[in-house]
Amino acid sequence: MMGIEILSVLKKNNLSITGSRKKILELFQHTDGALAHADIEKKSGEHFDRVTIYRTLQTFVEKGILHTIPTADNSVLYALCKDDCSQGHHHDNHVHFICDNCNTAYCLDNTDYAKPQLPKGFKQTRTDVIVSGICIKCN
Amino acid sequence: MMGIEILSVLKKNNLSITGSRKKILELFQHTDGALAHADIEKKSGEHFDRVTIYRTLQTFVEKGILHTIPTADNSVLYALCKDDCSQGHHHDNHVHFICDNCNTAYCLDNTDYAKPQLPKGFKQTRTDVIVSGICIKCN
DNA sequence: TAATTTTTGCAACATAATTGCAATTATTTA
DNA sequence: TAAATAATTGCAATTATGTTGCAAAAATTA
């Protein structure tokens, strides 16, 4: 059942179905938050080459399957795009919480907030809200 | 005239007045947006050791003279803190605009926005809002 | 100006990320 | 289905990024 979704995501994006892609997508589907490259290296029981992981992540970002999350400590985090993220419609509203202690990233996409108003001449295509602090587990 | 400000900033923060500190502060004062480590290495005509630049930036961040900006492509950006940033009062509320086209980062610190409400058990220490889009120059 | 403190630069190290290319694997098509 | 084609992977090498310890140099203090 999960498998079907993964395959259709890959096919929809004209990507060959390979072990690393399936495994990495699966990881994200089973993860509530976001993952860093290092997490993926550890969590994927099979050990794919680092380069393969880099390239897979990059491909997924290009296809709109994953997006990167800006972080205050500038580590690279990846998260699944919701739904038809590839259409670009849902790309403009991201709220994430990143724990200063355990570094876990939580998606808070359902959280409401008011977008800041921009000066004239600036056009917004996407807004990320990054809340740093201490998460419920580390409290 | 610029020189005086720089010296007073350093003195106010109990920092020795050195070539690299003066030069790097000067760079930021002459820059509208934000700078990455690499920019600074290039733009400072004199070539300071990489380590010195790292340490200088780190010191400035600790003292509240500069702050970092999270970016989606995870390059580390630094920008001058406005006014009394060193008091810490303005540290937990950053709004930045990063142009998709020219990559310039703008501080929009005076922009108002509502902080998202967090689930119970989460404590916020800092919130960053990153607006991506097209800036006034690229419009 | 001498003594003290702070900062710098070098060297070494550690980690993160990228590139080219040959070997492998997946897909296509005949 | 098997051969031909196309896409992807893994390896090796390279480059970029960031950190640490320590001795030399510079700045500050007395």
CSV table of C-alpha atoms (C1' of nucleotides) in Angstrom, one decimal:
chain,number,residue,atom,x,y,z
A,1,MET,CA,0.0,0.0,0.0
A,2,MET,CA,2.8,2.3,0.8
A,3,GLY,CA,4.7,0.7,-2.0
A,4,ILE,CA,2.1,1.7,-4.5
A,5,GLU,CA,2.3,5.4,-3.6
A,6,ILE,CA,6.1,5.4,-3.8
A,7,LEU,CA,6.0,3.7,-7.2
A,8,SER,CA,3.5,6.1,-8.5
A,9,VAL,CA,5.4,9.1,-7.3
A,10,LEU,CA,8.5,7.9,-9.1
A,11,LYS,CA,6.6,7.1,-12.3
A,12,LYS,CA,4.8,10.4,-12.2
A,13,ASN,CA,8.1,12.1,-12.2
A,14,ASN,CA,9.8,10.0,-14.9
A,15,LEU,CA,12.2,8.5,-12.5
A,16,SER,CA,13.6,5.0,-12.8
A,17,ILE,CA,12.5,2.8,-9.9
A,18,THR,CA,15.7,2.0,-8.0
A,19,GLY,CA,16.5,0.6,-4.6
A,20,SER,CA,17.8,3.8,-3.2
A,21,ARG,CA,14.9,5.9,-4.4
A,22,LYS,CA,12.4,3.6,-3.0
A,23,LYS,CA,14.2,3.3,0.3
A,24,ILE,CA,14.7,7.0,0.8
A,25,LEU,CA,11.1,7.9,-0.1
A,26,GLU,CA,10.0,5.2,2.3
A,27,LEU,CA,12.1,6.8,5.1
A,28,PHE,CA,10.4,10.1,4.5
A,29,GLN,CA,7.0,8.6,4.5
A,30,HIS,CA,7.7,7.0,7.9
A,31,THR,CA,9.1,10.1,9.4
A,32,ASP,CA,7.0,12.8,10.9
A,33,GLY,CA,9.6,15.5,10.6
A,34,ALA,CA,12.5,16.3,8.3
A,35,LEU,CA,15.7,14.4,7.7
A,36,ALA,CA,19.2,15.5,7.1
A,37,HIS,CA,21.6,13.7,4.8
A,38,ALA,CA,23.3,12.1,7.7
A,39,ASP,CA,20.0,10.8,9.1
A,40,ILE,CA,19.3,9.1,5.9
A,41,GLU,CA,22.7,7.5,5.7
A,42,LYS,CA,22.2,6.1,9.1
A,43,LYS,CA,18.6,5.1,8.9
A,44,SER,CA,18.7,3.4,5.5
A,45,GLY,CA,19.7,-0.1,6.7
A,46,GLU,CA,21.2,-0.8,3.3
A,47,HIS,CA,24.2,1.4,2.8
A,48,PHE,CA,24.0,3.4,-0.3
A,49,ASP,CA,26.9,5.4,-1.4
A,50,ARG,CA,26.9,8.9,0.0
A,51,VAL,CA,27.0,10.3,-3.5
A,52,THR,CA,23.9,8.3,-4.4
A,53,ILE,CA,22.1,9.8,-1.5
A,54,TYR,CA,23.2,13.3,-2.4
A,55,ARG,CA,22.0,12.8,-6.0
A,56,THR,CA,18.8,11.2,-5.0
A,57,LEU,CA,17.9,14.1,-2.6
A,58,GLN,CA,18.8,16.6,-5.3
A,59,THR,CA,16.7,14.9,-7.8
A,60,PHE,CA,13.7,14.8,-5.4
A,61,VAL,CA,14.1,18.5,-4.7
A,62,GLU,CA,14.2,19.3,-8.4
A,63,LYS,CA,11.1,17.2,-9.1
A,64,GLY,CA,9.3,18.8,-6.2
A,65,ILE,CA,9.0,15.6,-4.2
A,66,LEU,CA,11.1,17.0,-1.3
A,67,HIS,CA,11.9,20.5,-0.2
A,68,THR,CA,14.7,21.9,1.8
A,69,ILE,CA,14.1,23.6,5.1
A,70,PRO,CA,16.2,26.6,6.1
A,71,THR,CA,17.7,26.2,9.5
A,72,ALA,CA,19.2,28.6,12.0
A,73,ASP,CA,22.3,26.5,12.3
A,74,ASN,CA,22.5,26.0,8.5
A,75,SER,CA,22.3,22.2,8.4
A,76,VAL,CA,20.5,20.9,5.4
A,77,LEU,CA,17.1,19.4,6.1
A,78,TYR,CA,14.7,17.8,3.7
A,79,ALA,CA,11.0,17.2,4.1
A,80,LEU,CA,8.3,15.7,2.0
A,81,CYS,CA,6.2,18.1,0.0
A,82,LYS,CA,2.6,17.7,0.7
A,83,ASP,CA,0.2,16.6,-2.0
A,84,ASP,CA,0.8,18.4,-5.3
A,85,CYS,CA,3.7,20.3,-4.1
A,86,SER,CA,5.1,19.9,-7.5
A,87,GLN,CA,2.4,22.1,-8.8
A,88,GLY,CA,3.8,24.9,-6.8
A,89,HIS,CA,0.5,25.7,-5.1
A,90,HIS,CA,1.4,24.6,-1.7
A,91,HIS,CA,4.9,25.8,-1.8
A,92,ASP,CA,4.4,29.1,-0.2
A,93,ASN,CA,3.6,28.3,3.4
A,94,HIS,CA,6.0,26.3,5.6
A,95,VAL,CA,6.3,26.3,9.3
A,96,HIS,CA,8.9,24.2,11.0
A,97,PHE,CA,10.1,23.8,14.5
A,98,ILE,CA,13.7,22.7,15.1
A,99,CYS,CA,14.8,21.6,18.5
A,100,ASP,CA,18.0,23.3,19.7
A,101,ASN,CA,18.8,20.3,21.7
A,102,CYS,CA,18.0,17.1,19.8
A,103,ASN,CA,17.8,18.8,16.4
A,104,THR,CA,14.6,17.1,15.5
A,105,ALA,CA,12.6,19.0,12.9
A,106,TYR,CA,8.8,19.1,13.2
A,107,CYS,CA,6.5,20.2,10.4
A,108,LEU,CA,3.8,22.6,11.7
A,109,ASP,CA,2.2,23.2,8.4
A,110,ASN,CA,-1.2,23.5,9.9
A,111,THR,CA,-0.2,26.3,12.1
A,112,ASP,CA,-1.6,29.7,11.3
A,113,TYR,CA,0.4,32.7,11.1
A,114,ALA,CA,0.2,36.1,9.4
A,115,LYS,CA,2.5,36.6,6.5
A,116,PRO,CA,4.7,39.6,6.8
A,117,GLN,CA,3.8,42.5,4.5
A,118,LEU,CA,6.6,43.2,2.0
A,119,PRO,CA,7.9,46.5,0.8
A,120,LYS,CA,6.7,47.6,-2.6
A,121,GLY,CA,8.4,45.9,-5.5
A,122,PHE,CA,9.0,42.7,-3.7
A,123,LYS,CA,7.1,39.6,-4.8
A,124,GLN,CA,6.7,36.6,-2.5
A,125,THR,CA,6.8,33.1,-3.9
A,126,ARG,CA,7.3,31.2,-0.7
A,127,THR,CA,7.5,31.8,3.0
A,128,ASP,CA,9.3,29.7,5.6
A,129,VAL,CA,8.9,30.2,9.3
A,130,ILE,CA,11.6,28.5,11.3
A,131,VAL,CA,10.9,28.3,15.0
A,132,SER,CA,13.9,27.3,17.1
A,133,GLY,CA,13.6,26.1,20.7
A,134,ILE,CA,13.1,23.1,22.9
A,135,CYS,CA,10.8,20.4,21.8
A,136,ILE,CA,8.4,18.4,23.8
A,137,LYS,CA,10.7,15.4,24.1
A,138,CYS,CA,13.6,17.5,25.5
A,139,ASN,CA,11.5,19.5,27.9
B,1,MET,CA,33.0,59.2,10.0
B,2,MET,CA,32.4,55.6,9.2
B,3,GLY,CA,35.5,54.8,11.0
B,4,ILE,CA,34.3,56.3,14.2
B,5,GLU,CA,31.2,54.2,14.3
B,6,ILE,CA,33.2,51.1,13.7
B,7,LEU,CA,35.6,51.9,16.5
B,8,SER,CA,32.8,52.6,18.9
B,9,VAL,CA,31.1,49.4,18.1
B,10,LEU,CA,34.2,47.5,18.8
B,11,LYS,CA,35.0,49.4,22.0
B,12,LYS,CA,31.4,49.1,23.2
B,13,ASN,CA,31.8,45.3,23.0
B,14,ASN,CA,35.2,45.1,24.6
B,15,LEU,CA,36.8,43.9,21.4
B,16,SER,CA,40.4,44.8,20.5
B,17,ILE,CA,40.6,46.9,17.5
B,18,THR,CA,42.3,44.9,14.8
B,19,GLY,CA,42.6,45.1,11.0
B,20,SER,CA,40.4,42.2,10.2
B,21,ARG,CA,37.6,43.4,12.5
B,22,LYS,CA,37.7,46.9,11.1
B,23,LYS,CA,37.7,45.6,7.6
B,24,ILE,CA,34.9,43.1,8.0
B,25,LEU,CA,32.7,45.6,9.8
B,26,GLU,CA,33.4,48.1,7.1
B,27,LEU,CA,32.3,45.6,4.5
B,28,PHE,CA,29.0,45.1,6.2
B,29,GLN,CA,28.4,48.8,6.5
B,30,HIS,CA,28.9,49.2,2.8
B,31,THR,CA,26.7,46.3,1.9
B,32,ASP,CA,22.9,46.6,1.6
B,33,GLY,CA,22.2,42.9,2.1
B,34,ALA,CA,23.9,40.0,3.8
B,35,LEU,CA,27.3,38.4,3.2
B,36,ALA,CA,28.5,34.9,3.2
B,37,HIS,CA,31.8,33.8,4.5
B,38,ALA,CA,33.0,33.4,0.9
B,39,ASP,CA,31.9,36.9,0.0
B,40,ILE,CA,34.0,38.3,2.8
B,41,GLU,CA,37.0,36.3,1.8
B,42,LYS,CA,36.8,37.7,-1.7
B,43,LYS,CA,35.7,41.2,-0.9
B,44,SER,CA,38.3,42.0,1.7
B,45,GLY,CA,41.1,43.1,-0.5
B,46,GLU,CA,43.6,42.2,2.2
B,47,HIS,CA,43.6,38.5,2.7
B,48,PHE,CA,43.0,37.4,6.2
B,49,ASP,CA,43.3,33.9,7.1
B,50,ARG,CA,40.1,31.8,6.7
B,51,VAL,CA,40.2,31.0,10.4
B,52,THR,CA,40.4,34.6,11.3
B,53,ILE,CA,37.3,35.3,9.3
B,54,TYR,CA,35.5,32.5,10.9
B,55,ARG,CA,36.4,33.6,14.3
B,56,THR,CA,35.6,37.2,13.7
B,57,LEU,CA,32.2,36.4,12.4
B,58,GLN,CA,31.6,34.1,15.3
B,59,THR,CA,32.6,36.8,17.7
B,60,PHE,CA,30.4,39.4,16.1
B,61,VAL,CA,27.4,37.0,16.3
B,62,GLU,CA,28.1,36.3,19.9
B,63,LYS,CA,28.3,40.0,20.7
B,64,GLY,CA,25.1,40.7,18.8
B,65,ILE,CA,26.8,42.8,16.1
B,66,LEU,CA,25.9,40.4,13.4
B,67,HIS,CA,23.2,37.8,13.1
B,68,THR,CA,22.9,34.8,10.9
B,69,ILE,CA,20.2,34.2,8.3
B,70,PRO,CA,18.8,30.8,7.7
B,71,THR,CA,18.6,30.1,4.0
B,72,ALA,CA,16.9,27.3,2.0
B,73,ASP,CA,20.1,26.5,0.1
B,74,ASN,CA,21.9,26.4,3.4
B,75,SER,CA,24.6,28.8,2.8
B,76,VAL,CA,25.4,30.8,5.9
B,77,LEU,CA,24.6,34.4,5.6
B,78,TYR,CA,25.5,37.2,8.0
B,79,ALA,CA,23.9,40.6,8.4
B,80,LEU,CA,24.4,43.6,10.5
B,81,CYS,CA,22.1,43.8,13.5
B,82,LYS,CA,20.1,47.0,13.6
B,83,ASP,CA,20.6,49.3,16.5
B,84,ASP,CA,20.3,47.7,19.9
B,85,CYS,CA,20.3,44.1,18.7
B,86,SER,CA,23.0,43.5,21.2
B,87,GLN,CA,20.4,44.0,23.9
B,88,GLY,CA,18.9,40.7,22.8
B,89,HIS,CA,15.5,42.3,22.5
B,90,HIS,CA,15.4,42.0,18.8
B,91,HIS,CA,17.1,38.8,18.4
B,92,ASP,CA,14.2,36.5,18.4
B,93,ASN,CA,12.3,38.1,15.6
B,94,HIS,CA,13.9,38.1,12.2
B,95,VAL,CA,12.3,38.6,8.9
B,96,HIS,CA,14.4,38.2,5.8
B,97,PHE,CA,13.8,38.3,2.1
B,98,ILE,CA,16.0,36.4,-0.2
B,99,CYS,CA,15.7,36.9,-3.9
B,100,ASP,CA,15.3,33.8,-6.0
B,101,ASN,CA,17.0,35.5,-8.8
B,102,CYS,CA,20.0,37.5,-7.6
B,103,ASN,CA,20.2,35.8,-4.2
B,104,THR,CA,20.5,39.1,-2.3
B,105,ALA,CA,19.3,38.9,1.2
B,106,TYR,CA,17.4,41.8,2.7
B,107,CYS,CA,16.7,42.4,6.4
B,108,LEU,CA,13.1,43.3,7.0
B,109,ASP,CA,13.4,43.7,10.7
B,110,ASN,CA,10.8,46.3,11.0
B,111,THR,CA,8.2,44.1,9.4
B,112,ASP,CA,5.5,43.0,11.7
B,113,TYR,CA,4.2,39.5,11.7
B,114,ALA,CA,2.4,37.2,14.1
B,115,LYS,CA,4.4,34.4,15.6
B,116,PRO,CA,2.9,31.0,15.0
B,117,GLN,CA,1.4,29.3,18.1
B,118,LEU,CA,3.2,26.2,19.1
B,119,PRO,CA,1.8,22.9,20.3
B,120,LYS,CA,2.0,22.4,24.1
B,121,GLY,CA,5.4,21.4,25.3
B,122,PHE,CA,7.4,23.4,22.8
B,123,LYS,CA,9.3,26.4,23.8
B,124,GLN,CA,10.4,29.0,21.3
B,125,THR,CA,13.7,30.7,21.6
B,126,ARG,CA,14.0,32.3,18.2
B,127,THR,CA,11.8,32.6,15.2
B,128,ASP,CA,13.0,33.3,11.7
B,129,VAL,CA,10.8,34.2,8.8
B,130,ILE,CA,12.4,33.7,5.4
B,131,VAL,CA,10.5,35.1,2.5
B,132,SER,CA,11.7,34.0,-0.9
B,133,GLY,CA,10.7,35.7,-4.1
B,134,ILE,CA,11.7,38.4,-6.5
B,135,CYS,CA,13.3,41.5,-5.2
B,136,ILE,CA,12.8,45.1,-6.3
B,137,LYS,CA,15.9,45.1,-8.4
B,138,CYS,CA,15.0,42.0,-10.3
B,139,ASN,CA,11.4,43.0,-10.9
C,1,DT,C1',57.9,50.9,27.7
C,2,DA,C1',57.4,46.5,29.9
C,3,DA,C1',53.9,43.2,31.3
C,4,DT,C1',49.8,41.2,30.2
C,5,DT,C1',46.0,39.9,27.5
C,6,DT,C1',44.0,39.2,23.2
C,7,DT,C1',44.1,38.0,18.5
C,8,DT,C1',46.1,36.1,14.5
C,9,DG,C1',48.1,32.7,11.3
C,10,DC,C1',49.7,28.3,10.4
C,11,DA,C1',49.3,23.4,10.4
C,12,DA,C1',46.7,19.6,11.0
C,13,DC,C1',42.5,17.6,11.0
C,14,DA,C1',37.6,16.5,10.2
C,15,DT,C1',33.5,16.6,7.7
C,16,DA,C1',30.6,17.8,3.8
C,17,DA,C1',29.7,18.0,-0.9
C,18,DT,C1',30.9,17.7,-6.0
C,19,DT,C1',32.7,15.7,-10.4
C,20,DG,C1',34.1,12.3,-14.0
C,21,DC,C1',33.9,7.9,-15.5
C,22,DA,C1',33.3,3.0,-15.8
C,23,DA,C1',30.3,-0.6,-14.3
C,24,DT,C1',25.8,-1.8,-13.2
C,25,DT,C1',20.9,-1.6,-13.4
C,26,DA,C1',16.4,-0.2,-15.3
C,27,DT,C1',13.6,0.7,-19.2
C,28,DT,C1',12.5,0.4,-24.0
C,29,DT,C1',11.6,-1.7,-28.3
C,30,DA,C1',11.8,-4.9,-31.7
D,1,DT,C1',11.8,-12.0,-23.8
D,2,DA,C1',16.3,-10.6,-25.3
D,3,DA,C1',19.1,-7.2,-27.2
D,4,DA,C1',19.7,-2.2,-27.4
D,5,DT,C1',19.4,2.0,-25.2
D,6,DA,C1',19.1,5.0,-21.4
D,7,DA,C1',19.5,6.1,-16.7
D,8,DT,C1',21.6,5.4,-12.3
D,9,DT,C1',25.1,3.9,-9.2
D,10,DG,C1',29.6,3.4,-6.9
D,11,DC,C1',34.3,4.4,-6.7
D,12,DA,C1',38.2,7.5,-6.7
D,13,DA,C1',39.7,11.9,-6.7
D,14,DT,C1',39.0,16.5,-5.7
D,15,DT,C1',37.2,20.7,-3.6
D,16,DA,C1',34.8,23.2,-0.2
D,17,DT,C1',33.7,24.1,4.6
D,18,DG,C1',34.6,24.3,9.3
D,19,DT,C1',37.4,23.3,13.7
D,20,DT,C1',41.3,22.9,17.1
D,21,DG,C1',45.8,23.7,19.3
D,22,DC,C1',49.5,26.3,19.7
D,23,DA,C1',53.3,29.6,19.0
D,24,DA,C1',54.0,34.2,17.1
D,25,DA,C1',52.4,38.8,16.7
D,26,DA,C1',49.7,42.6,17.8
D,27,DA,C1',46.8,45.3,21.0
D,28,DT,C1',45.8,46.9,25.5
D,29,DT,C1',47.0,47.8,30.2
D,30,DA,C1',49.6,49.5,33.9
